[in-house]
Coordinates of C-alpha atoms and ligand atoms in Angstrom, one line a residue:
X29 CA 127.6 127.1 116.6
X30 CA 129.8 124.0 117.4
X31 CA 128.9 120.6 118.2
X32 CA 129.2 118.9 121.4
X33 CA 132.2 117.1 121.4
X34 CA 132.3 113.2 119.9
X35 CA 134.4 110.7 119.4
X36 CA 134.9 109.7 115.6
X37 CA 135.4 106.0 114.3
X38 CA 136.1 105.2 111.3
X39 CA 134.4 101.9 110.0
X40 CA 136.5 99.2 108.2
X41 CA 133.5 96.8 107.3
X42 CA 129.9 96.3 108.0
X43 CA 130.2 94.2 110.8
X44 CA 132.7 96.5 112.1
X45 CA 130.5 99.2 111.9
X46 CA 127.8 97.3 113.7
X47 CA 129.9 96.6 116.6
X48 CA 130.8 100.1 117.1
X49 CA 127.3 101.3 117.1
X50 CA 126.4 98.8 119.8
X51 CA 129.7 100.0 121.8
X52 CA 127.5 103.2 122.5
X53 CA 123.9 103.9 122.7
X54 CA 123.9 107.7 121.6
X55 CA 126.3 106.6 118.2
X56 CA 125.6 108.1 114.8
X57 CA 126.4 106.6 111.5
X58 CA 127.8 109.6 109.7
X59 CA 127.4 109.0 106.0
X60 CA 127.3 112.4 103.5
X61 CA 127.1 114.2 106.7
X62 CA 125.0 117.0 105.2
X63 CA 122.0 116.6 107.9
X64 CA 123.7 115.1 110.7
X65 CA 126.6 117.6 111.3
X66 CA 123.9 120.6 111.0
X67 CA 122.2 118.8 113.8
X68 CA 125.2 118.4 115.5
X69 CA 126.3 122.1 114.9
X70 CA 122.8 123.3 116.2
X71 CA 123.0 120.7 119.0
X72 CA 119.6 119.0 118.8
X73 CA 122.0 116.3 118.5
X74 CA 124.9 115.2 120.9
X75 CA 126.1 112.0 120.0
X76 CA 129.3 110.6 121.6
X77 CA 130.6 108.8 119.1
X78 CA 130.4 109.3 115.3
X79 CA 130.9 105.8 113.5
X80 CA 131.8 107.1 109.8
X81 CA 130.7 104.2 106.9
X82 CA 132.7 106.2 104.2
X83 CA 135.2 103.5 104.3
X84 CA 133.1 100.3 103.8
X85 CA 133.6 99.1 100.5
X86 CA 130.8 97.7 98.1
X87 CA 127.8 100.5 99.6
X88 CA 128.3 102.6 96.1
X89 CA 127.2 100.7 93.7
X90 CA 124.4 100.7 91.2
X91 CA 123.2 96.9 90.3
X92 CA 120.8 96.3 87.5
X93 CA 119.6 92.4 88.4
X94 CA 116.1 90.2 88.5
X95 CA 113.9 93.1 87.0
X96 CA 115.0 95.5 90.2
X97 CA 117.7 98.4 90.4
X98 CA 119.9 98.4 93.4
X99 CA 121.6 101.5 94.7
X100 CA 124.0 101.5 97.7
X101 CA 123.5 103.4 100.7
X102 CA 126.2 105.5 100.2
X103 CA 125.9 106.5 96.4
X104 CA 126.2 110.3 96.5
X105 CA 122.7 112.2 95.7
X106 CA 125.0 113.7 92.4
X107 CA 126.2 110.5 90.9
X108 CA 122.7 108.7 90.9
X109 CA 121.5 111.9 89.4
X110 CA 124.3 111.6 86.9
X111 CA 124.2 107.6 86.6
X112 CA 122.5 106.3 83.0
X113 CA 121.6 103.0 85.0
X114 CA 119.1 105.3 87.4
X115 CA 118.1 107.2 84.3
X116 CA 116.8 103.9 82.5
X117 CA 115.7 102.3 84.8
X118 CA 114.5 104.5 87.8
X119 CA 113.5 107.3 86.1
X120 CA 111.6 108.4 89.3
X121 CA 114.2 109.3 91.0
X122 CA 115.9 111.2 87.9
X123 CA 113.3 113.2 88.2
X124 CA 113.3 113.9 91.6
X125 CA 117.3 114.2 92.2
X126 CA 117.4 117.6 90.8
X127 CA 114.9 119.2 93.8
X128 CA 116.9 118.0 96.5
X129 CA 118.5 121.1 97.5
X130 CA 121.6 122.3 95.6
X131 CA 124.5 121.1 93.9
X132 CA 127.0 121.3 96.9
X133 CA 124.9 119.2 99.1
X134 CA 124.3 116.7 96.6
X135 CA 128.0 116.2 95.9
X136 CA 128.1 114.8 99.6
X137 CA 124.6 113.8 100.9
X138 CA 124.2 109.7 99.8
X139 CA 121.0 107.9 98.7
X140 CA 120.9 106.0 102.3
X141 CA 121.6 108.8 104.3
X142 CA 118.4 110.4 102.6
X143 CA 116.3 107.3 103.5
X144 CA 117.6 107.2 106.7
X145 CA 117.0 110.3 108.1
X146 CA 113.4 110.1 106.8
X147 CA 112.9 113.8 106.7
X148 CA 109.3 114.0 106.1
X149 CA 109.5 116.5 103.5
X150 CA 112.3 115.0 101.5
X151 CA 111.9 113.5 98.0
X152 CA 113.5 110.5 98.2
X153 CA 111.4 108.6 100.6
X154 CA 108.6 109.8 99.3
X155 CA 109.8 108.3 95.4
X156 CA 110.9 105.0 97.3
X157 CA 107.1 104.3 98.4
X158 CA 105.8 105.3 95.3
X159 CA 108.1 102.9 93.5
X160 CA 106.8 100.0 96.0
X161 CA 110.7 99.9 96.4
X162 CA 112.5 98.1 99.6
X163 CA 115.5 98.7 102.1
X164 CA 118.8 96.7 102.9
X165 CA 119.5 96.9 106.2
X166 CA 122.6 95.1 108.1
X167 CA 123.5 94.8 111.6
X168 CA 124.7 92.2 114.3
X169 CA 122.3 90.2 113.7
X170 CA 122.7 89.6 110.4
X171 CA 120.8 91.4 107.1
X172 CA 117.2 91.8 106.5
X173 CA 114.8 93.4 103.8
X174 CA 111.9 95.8 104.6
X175 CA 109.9 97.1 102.0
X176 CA 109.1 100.8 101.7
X177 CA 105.3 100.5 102.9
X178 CA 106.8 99.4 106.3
X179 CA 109.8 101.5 106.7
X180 CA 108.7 105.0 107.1
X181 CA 107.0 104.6 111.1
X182 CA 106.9 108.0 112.2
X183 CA 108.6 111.7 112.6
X184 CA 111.8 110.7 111.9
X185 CA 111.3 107.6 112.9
X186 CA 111.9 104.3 110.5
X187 CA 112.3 100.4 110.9
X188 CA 115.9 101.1 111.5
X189 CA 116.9 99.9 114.7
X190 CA 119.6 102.2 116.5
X191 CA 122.6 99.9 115.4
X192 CA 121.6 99.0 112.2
X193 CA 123.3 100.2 108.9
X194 CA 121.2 101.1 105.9
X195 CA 123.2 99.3 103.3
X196 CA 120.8 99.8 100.0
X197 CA 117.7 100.5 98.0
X198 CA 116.0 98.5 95.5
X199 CA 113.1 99.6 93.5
X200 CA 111.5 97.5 90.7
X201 CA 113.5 98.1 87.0
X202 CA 111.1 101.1 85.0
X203 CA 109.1 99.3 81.7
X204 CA 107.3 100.3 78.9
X205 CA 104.5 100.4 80.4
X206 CA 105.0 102.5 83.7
X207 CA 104.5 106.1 84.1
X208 CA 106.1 108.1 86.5
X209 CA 104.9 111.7 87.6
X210 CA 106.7 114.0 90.3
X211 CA 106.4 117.8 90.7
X212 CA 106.9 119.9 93.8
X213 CA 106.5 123.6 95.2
X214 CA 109.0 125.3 97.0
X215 CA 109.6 128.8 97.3
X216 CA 113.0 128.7 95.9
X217 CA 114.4 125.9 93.9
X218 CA 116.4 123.7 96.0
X219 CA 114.2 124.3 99.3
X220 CA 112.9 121.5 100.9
X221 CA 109.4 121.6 99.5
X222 CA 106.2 122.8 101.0
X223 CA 104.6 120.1 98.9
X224 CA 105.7 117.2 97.1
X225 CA 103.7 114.1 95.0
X226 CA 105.8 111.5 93.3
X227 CA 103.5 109.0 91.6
X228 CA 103.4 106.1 89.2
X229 CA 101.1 104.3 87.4
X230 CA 101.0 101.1 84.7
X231 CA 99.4 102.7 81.5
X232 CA 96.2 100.2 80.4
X233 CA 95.5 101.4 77.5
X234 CA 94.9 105.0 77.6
X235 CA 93.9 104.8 81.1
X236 CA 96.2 104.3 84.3
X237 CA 96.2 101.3 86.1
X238 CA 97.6 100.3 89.5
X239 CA 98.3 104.5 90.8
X240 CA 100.4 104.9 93.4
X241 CA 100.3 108.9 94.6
X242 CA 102.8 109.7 97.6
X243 CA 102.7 113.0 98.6
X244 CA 106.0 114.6 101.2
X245 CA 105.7 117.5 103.0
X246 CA 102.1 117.5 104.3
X247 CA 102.7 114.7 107.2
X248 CA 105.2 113.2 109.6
X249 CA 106.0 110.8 107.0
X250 CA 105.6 110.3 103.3
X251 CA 101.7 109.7 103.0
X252 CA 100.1 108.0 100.1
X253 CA 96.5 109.2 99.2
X254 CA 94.8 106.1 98.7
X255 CA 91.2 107.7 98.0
X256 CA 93.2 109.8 95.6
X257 CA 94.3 106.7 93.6
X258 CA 90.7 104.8 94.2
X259 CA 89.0 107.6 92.3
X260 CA 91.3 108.1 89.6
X261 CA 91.4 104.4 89.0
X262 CA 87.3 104.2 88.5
X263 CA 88.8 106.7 85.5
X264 CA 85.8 108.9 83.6
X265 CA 85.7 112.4 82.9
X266 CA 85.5 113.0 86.7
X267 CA 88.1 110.9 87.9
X268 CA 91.1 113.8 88.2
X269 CA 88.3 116.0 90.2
X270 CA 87.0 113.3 92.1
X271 CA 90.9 112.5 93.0
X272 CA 91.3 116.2 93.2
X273 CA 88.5 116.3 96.1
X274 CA 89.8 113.2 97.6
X275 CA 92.8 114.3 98.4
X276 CA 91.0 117.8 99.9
X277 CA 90.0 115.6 102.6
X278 CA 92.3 112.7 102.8
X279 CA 95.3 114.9 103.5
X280 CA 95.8 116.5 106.8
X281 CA 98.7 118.8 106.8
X282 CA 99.9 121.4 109.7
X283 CA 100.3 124.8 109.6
X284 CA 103.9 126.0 109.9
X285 CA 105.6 129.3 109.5
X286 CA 106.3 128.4 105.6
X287 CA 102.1 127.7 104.6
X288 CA 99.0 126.8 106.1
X289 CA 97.6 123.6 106.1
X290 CA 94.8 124.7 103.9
X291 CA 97.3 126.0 101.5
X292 CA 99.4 122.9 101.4
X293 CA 95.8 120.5 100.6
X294 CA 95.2 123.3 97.8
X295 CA 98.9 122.4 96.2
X296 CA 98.3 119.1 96.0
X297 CA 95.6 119.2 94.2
X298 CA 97.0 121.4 91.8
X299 CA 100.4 119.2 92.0
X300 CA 97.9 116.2 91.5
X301 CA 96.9 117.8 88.1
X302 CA 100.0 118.4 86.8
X303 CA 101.3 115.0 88.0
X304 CA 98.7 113.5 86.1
X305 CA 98.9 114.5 83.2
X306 CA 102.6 114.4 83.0
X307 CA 101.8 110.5 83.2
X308 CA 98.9 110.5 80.5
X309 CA 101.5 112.3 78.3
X310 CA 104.0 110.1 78.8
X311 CA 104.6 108.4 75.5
Ligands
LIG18 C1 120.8 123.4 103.1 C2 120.3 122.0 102.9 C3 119.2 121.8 102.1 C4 118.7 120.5 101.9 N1 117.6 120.4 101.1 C5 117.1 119.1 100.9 C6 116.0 118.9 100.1 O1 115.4 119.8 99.5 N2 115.5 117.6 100.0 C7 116.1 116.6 100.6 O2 115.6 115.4 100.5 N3 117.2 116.8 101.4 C8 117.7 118.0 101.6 N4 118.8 118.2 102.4 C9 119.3 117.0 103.1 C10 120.4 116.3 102.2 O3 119.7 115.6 101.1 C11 121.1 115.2 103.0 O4 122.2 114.8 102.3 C12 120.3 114.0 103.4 O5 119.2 114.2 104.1 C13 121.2 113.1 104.4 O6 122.1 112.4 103.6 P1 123.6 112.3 104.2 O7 124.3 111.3 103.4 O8 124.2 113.7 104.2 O9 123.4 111.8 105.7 P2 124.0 112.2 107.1 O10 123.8 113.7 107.3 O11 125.4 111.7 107.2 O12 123.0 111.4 108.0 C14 121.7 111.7 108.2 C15 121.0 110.8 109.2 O13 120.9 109.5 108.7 C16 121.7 108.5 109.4 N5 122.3 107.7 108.4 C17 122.9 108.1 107.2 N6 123.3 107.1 106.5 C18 122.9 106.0 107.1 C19 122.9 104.6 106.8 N7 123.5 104.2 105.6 N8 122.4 103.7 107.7 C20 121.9 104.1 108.8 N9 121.7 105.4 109.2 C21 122.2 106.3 108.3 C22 122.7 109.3 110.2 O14 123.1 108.7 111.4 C23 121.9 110.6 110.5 O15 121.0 110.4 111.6 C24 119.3 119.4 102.6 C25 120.4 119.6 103.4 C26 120.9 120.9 103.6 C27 122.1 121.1 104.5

């Protein structure tokens, strides 16, 4: 199929890009373009105008500074995968990178466009709340920060407003002492997945301290399992099957025409294993 038709802009700056979004209530910002023109070519979408942020200058960079790492909104998926600065210091989303569908994609789709869209069973967001990470967002008026455990509001649905710009990410700098876990199943690599956990956790010792489980793909947003992390954090030989219990009946999921809901709580108890004990392992 073909889109609608739209008008196209090209923005020069951020505040340029503001004003056209405000010039037209049903305007997109069109970053990697790898989920917005689908939507367009399947028309759930019909935008008039297409304001294209490929031009604003100083939204690709990677910034190590005060303990955080910042990565610009339109840092292509590929390049963060390939960057040493996310490797060291947000390993969690190393890890993650790879699943997001294939290379092709990745070569275009951007780091904000990701957080942006807020696909519920993408990776991204899902690593972002597990990192306790925040968002830079820029519009007319002016810049403001919301962290991740605010962003995320609904199906699709974030703290953007309409005509705001996503502009980066920032996630606290990776130490010695944190662990990072993420697995997820899909039935081919590359799909989005049917289940998802990204975690981390500060090591105390042998024991993990201060859990942070987020699992994608079993909600309309990325969910955290918070009796999950209680009962690993009392610890004891029956902490993981405590956890593994918890998140039995803390999770919710739907049934779609990819799994059940029953199967998708099963997964993530077995991803909640694995996850584990990739963090215990962790040197
Ligand atoms: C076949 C296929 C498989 C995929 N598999 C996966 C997968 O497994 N996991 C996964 O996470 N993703 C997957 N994706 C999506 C891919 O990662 C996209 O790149 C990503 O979701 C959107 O990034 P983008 O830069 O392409 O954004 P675009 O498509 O340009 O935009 C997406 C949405 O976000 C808005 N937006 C984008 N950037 C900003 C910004 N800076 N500020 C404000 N709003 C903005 C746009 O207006 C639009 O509504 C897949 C896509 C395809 C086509």
């Amino acid at each position: 199929m073909k889109p609608a038709a739209f008008a196209y802009s090209r923005a020069r700056s951020l505040d340029h890009a503001a004003e056209l979004l405000a010039s037209d209530d049903s305007a997109r910002v069109l970053a990697g373009g790898q989920s917005l023109i689908a939507t367009l070519n399947m028309r759930l979408d019909a935008p008039r105008l297409l304001v294209d942020i490929n031009g604003v200058s100083g939204l690709d960079d990677v910034v190590e500074r005060n303990g955080q790492i910042e990565i610009g909104a339109l840092v292509r998926q590929a390049d963060a995968l390939r960057s040493p600065a996310v490797a060291r210091a947000a390993p969690l989303l190393s890890k993650a990178l790879p699943h997001i569908a294939h290379p092709a994609i990745r070569n275009r789709g951007t780091i904000g466009g990701s957080i942006a869209l807020a696909d519920p069973a993408a990776e991204l967001p899902a690593c972002l709340l597990a990192l306790g990470g925040e968002v830079e967002i820029a519009g007319a008026g002016g810049r403001r920060t919301v962290k991740a455990d605010d962003f995320f509001r609904g199906l699709f649905e974030t703290a953007l407003d309409r005509a705001e710009i996503l502009t980066a990410i920032r996630v606290p700098a990776a130490s010695a002492n944190m662990r990072y876990g993420f697995a997820e199943l899909a039935r081919r690599h590359g799909d989005y997945a049917l289940v998802g956990l990204a975690a981390t956790a500060r090591a105390d010792g042998a024991r993990l301290a201060d859990i942070r489980l987020v699992y994608f793909g079993v909600g309309a947003t990325p969910v955290r399992a918070r009796a999950a992390e209680a009962a690993l954090a009392e610890g004891g030989a029956g902490g993981l099957e405590a956890a593994v219990t918890a998140v039995a009946s803390e999770l919710d999921p739907d049934d779609d025409i990819h799994a059940s809901g029953r199967t998708r709580k099963h997964l993530a108890g077995v991803l909640l294993r694995r996850v584990v004990q990739e963090m215990r392992e962790a040197a």
